[in-house]
Coordinates of C-alpha atoms in Angstrom, one line a residue:
A1 CA 116.7 109.2 134.0
L2 CA 120.9 109.2 134.0
P3 CA 122.8 112.2 133.5
I4 CA 123.7 112.9 129.9
S5 CA 126.1 115.8 128.6
S6 CA 126.3 116.8 125.0
T7 CA 129.8 115.5 124.7
C8 CA 128.7 111.5 125.2
A9 CA 129.3 108.6 123.2
L10 CA 126.9 106.6 121.0
A11 CA 126.7 103.1 121.1
M12 CA 124.6 101.3 118.8
V13 CA 123.0 97.5 118.9
A14 CA 123.9 96.2 115.5
G15 CA 124.2 93.3 113.3
S16 CA 127.2 92.7 111.5
N17 CA 128.3 90.7 108.3
E18 CA 129.4 88.0 110.5
D19 CA 127.6 85.2 111.7
H20 CA 126.7 87.3 115.2
A21 CA 125.1 90.2 116.3
Q22 CA 127.6 93.4 118.2
V23 CA 127.1 95.9 120.1
G24 CA 129.3 99.1 119.1
V25 CA 130.5 101.9 121.6
I26 CA 132.2 104.8 121.1
F27 CA 133.7 105.9 124.8
S28 CA 134.2 109.5 126.0
L29 CA 135.8 111.2 128.4
S30 CA 136.6 114.4 129.7
A31 CA 140.5 115.3 130.0
S32 CA 142.4 118.5 130.0
T33 CA 145.9 117.2 128.7
E34 CA 149.7 118.8 127.5
L35 CA 150.5 119.5 123.9
G36 CA 151.3 116.0 122.4
E37 CA 149.2 113.8 125.2
I38 CA 146.5 111.5 124.1
I39 CA 144.1 109.8 125.9
R40 CA 143.9 105.9 125.1
I41 CA 141.4 103.1 126.2
V42 CA 142.1 99.8 127.6
G43 CA 139.7 96.7 128.5
E44 CA 138.8 93.1 129.2
D45 CA 137.8 92.8 125.7
A46 CA 139.7 92.2 122.8
A47 CA 138.5 95.2 121.0
L48 CA 139.7 97.1 123.5
G49 CA 143.2 95.3 124.0
C50 CA 142.9 92.8 126.6
W51 CA 144.4 94.8 129.6
D52 CA 147.2 95.5 127.2
A53 CA 148.3 98.9 127.0
K54 CA 150.2 98.8 123.6
K55 CA 147.0 97.5 122.5
S56 CA 145.0 100.0 124.0
L57 CA 142.7 102.2 121.4
A58 CA 143.2 106.2 121.0
L59 CA 140.8 108.5 121.8
T60 CA 140.8 111.5 119.8
T61 CA 139.8 115.3 120.2
D62 CA 140.1 118.5 117.8
A63 CA 139.9 122.6 118.8
R64 CA 136.1 122.3 118.3
S65 CA 135.6 119.8 120.9
Y66 CA 138.2 119.8 123.4
P67 CA 138.7 118.6 126.2
S68 CA 135.8 115.9 125.2
W69 CA 138.3 113.1 123.7
S70 CA 136.1 109.6 122.1
T71 CA 136.9 107.3 119.7
S72 CA 135.5 106.0 116.6
A73 CA 133.0 103.0 116.6
V74 CA 134.1 99.9 119.1
W75 CA 132.7 96.6 117.7
L76 CA 131.8 94.1 120.4
P77 CA 130.1 90.8 120.1
C78 CA 127.3 90.4 121.6
R79 CA 127.7 86.9 124.0
E80 CA 124.8 84.8 124.5
K81 CA 125.0 85.1 128.1
D82 CA 124.4 89.2 127.1
A83 CA 121.4 88.1 125.1
L84 CA 119.7 86.0 127.8
G85 CA 120.8 88.7 130.4
G86 CA 119.7 91.6 128.0
L87 CA 123.1 93.9 128.7
R88 CA 126.8 93.7 127.6
H89 CA 129.1 94.2 130.6
V90 CA 132.4 96.4 129.7
E91 CA 135.1 96.9 131.8
Y92 CA 138.0 99.1 130.8
K93 CA 140.2 102.0 131.8
Y94 CA 141.5 105.4 130.0
L95 CA 145.4 105.7 130.2
R96 CA 147.4 109.1 129.5
D97 CA 150.4 108.5 126.6
R98 CA 152.4 111.1 126.9
R99 CA 155.3 109.3 124.9
A100 CA 155.4 111.7 122.4
I101 CA 156.5 114.4 124.7
G102 CA 159.0 112.1 126.4
G103 CA 157.1 110.1 129.2
G104 CA 155.5 107.5 129.7
I105 CA 151.9 105.7 130.0
T106 CA 149.8 106.4 133.0
W107 CA 146.7 104.3 133.9
E108 CA 143.6 105.4 135.7
D109 CA 145.1 104.5 139.1
A110 CA 143.5 106.0 142.0
I111 CA 139.8 104.2 140.5
A112 CA 138.6 101.1 140.3
N113 CA 138.4 100.0 137.0
R114 CA 134.8 101.2 135.1
C115 CA 132.3 99.2 134.0
V116 CA 129.2 100.0 131.9
Q117 CA 126.1 98.1 131.3
I118 CA 124.7 98.5 127.7
P119 CA 121.2 97.5 127.2
I120 CA 120.9 94.8 123.8
Q121 CA 117.4 94.9 122.3
V122 CA 117.5 92.0 120.1
P123 CA 114.5 91.4 117.8
A124 CA 111.7 89.4 118.7
G125 CA 112.9 85.7 116.8
V126 CA 115.8 86.5 116.1
A127 CA 118.6 84.4 118.2
P128 CA 122.1 86.6 118.7
A129 CA 124.1 84.2 116.3
S130 CA 121.4 84.8 113.5
Q131 CA 122.5 87.0 110.7
G132 CA 120.6 90.4 109.5
A133 CA 120.1 92.1 113.2
E134 CA 119.2 95.4 112.3
V135 CA 120.4 99.0 114.2
R136 CA 117.6 98.9 116.8
T137 CA 119.0 101.7 119.3
V138 CA 121.5 103.8 119.9
W139 CA 123.3 104.6 124.0
E140 CA 125.1 107.3 124.3
V141 CA 127.6 106.7 127.2
C142 CA 130.1 108.9 128.8
D143 CA 132.3 109.2 131.3
K144 CA 132.7 112.6 132.6
L145 CA 136.3 113.0 133.9
W146 CA 139.9 111.1 134.2
D147 CA 140.2 108.8 137.3
T148 CA 137.0 109.8 138.7
A149 CA 134.6 107.1 140.2
E150 CA 131.0 107.8 138.7
I151 CA 128.7 105.7 136.8
P152 CA 128.6 106.4 132.7
A153 CA 125.9 108.4 132.1
L154 CA 123.8 106.5 129.8
R155 CA 120.8 107.4 127.3
P156 CA 118.5 105.3 124.6
A157 CA 117.5 107.2 121.7
L158 CA 116.7 106.2 118.3
M159 CA 118.4 106.1 115.2
P160 CA 117.2 105.1 111.8
L161 CA 118.6 102.5 109.5
P162 CA 121.3 102.9 107.4
A163 CA 120.2 103.4 103.5
Q164 CA 120.9 100.3 101.7
V165 CA 123.4 101.2 98.6
S166 CA 122.8 99.4 95.4
G167 CA 124.0 99.5 92.4
T168 CA 122.0 100.4 89.0
A169 CA 122.2 99.3 85.5
T170 CA 122.3 101.9 83.0

């Protein structure tokens, strides 16, 4: 079993309304910050800004969860090679955005790019490009500390399928 903490992020394998399955990942990091400073994430995938800090995604925190920061779900396409290998490779780094307090953007530079392998479970008989894949697995993914090289914690857990919304005639 891999290490896990209660502030870890969720990753869901799910189908989309588009014509391919996607992996949803919520990134989580523990980072002490100054008032007005924001933690951001950037990575190789278009959904993570293609390594462009201007397109990076902000993480959020609140008084109850600080110093834990997390994103909302980031949806990454399941590529054919991912389905064949059973893993979705994601490469990324965190940034400190101090522009609101008169500073700039600082990259994690003491470590190499972070990487995580999200297991992909495609239902039997359903190709990655088919419609209607259902949520099968929830993954918790957590990076412990800013600018510290560690393998992110990862733990699978089952999640019920979302309820279908249907209209009723009156």
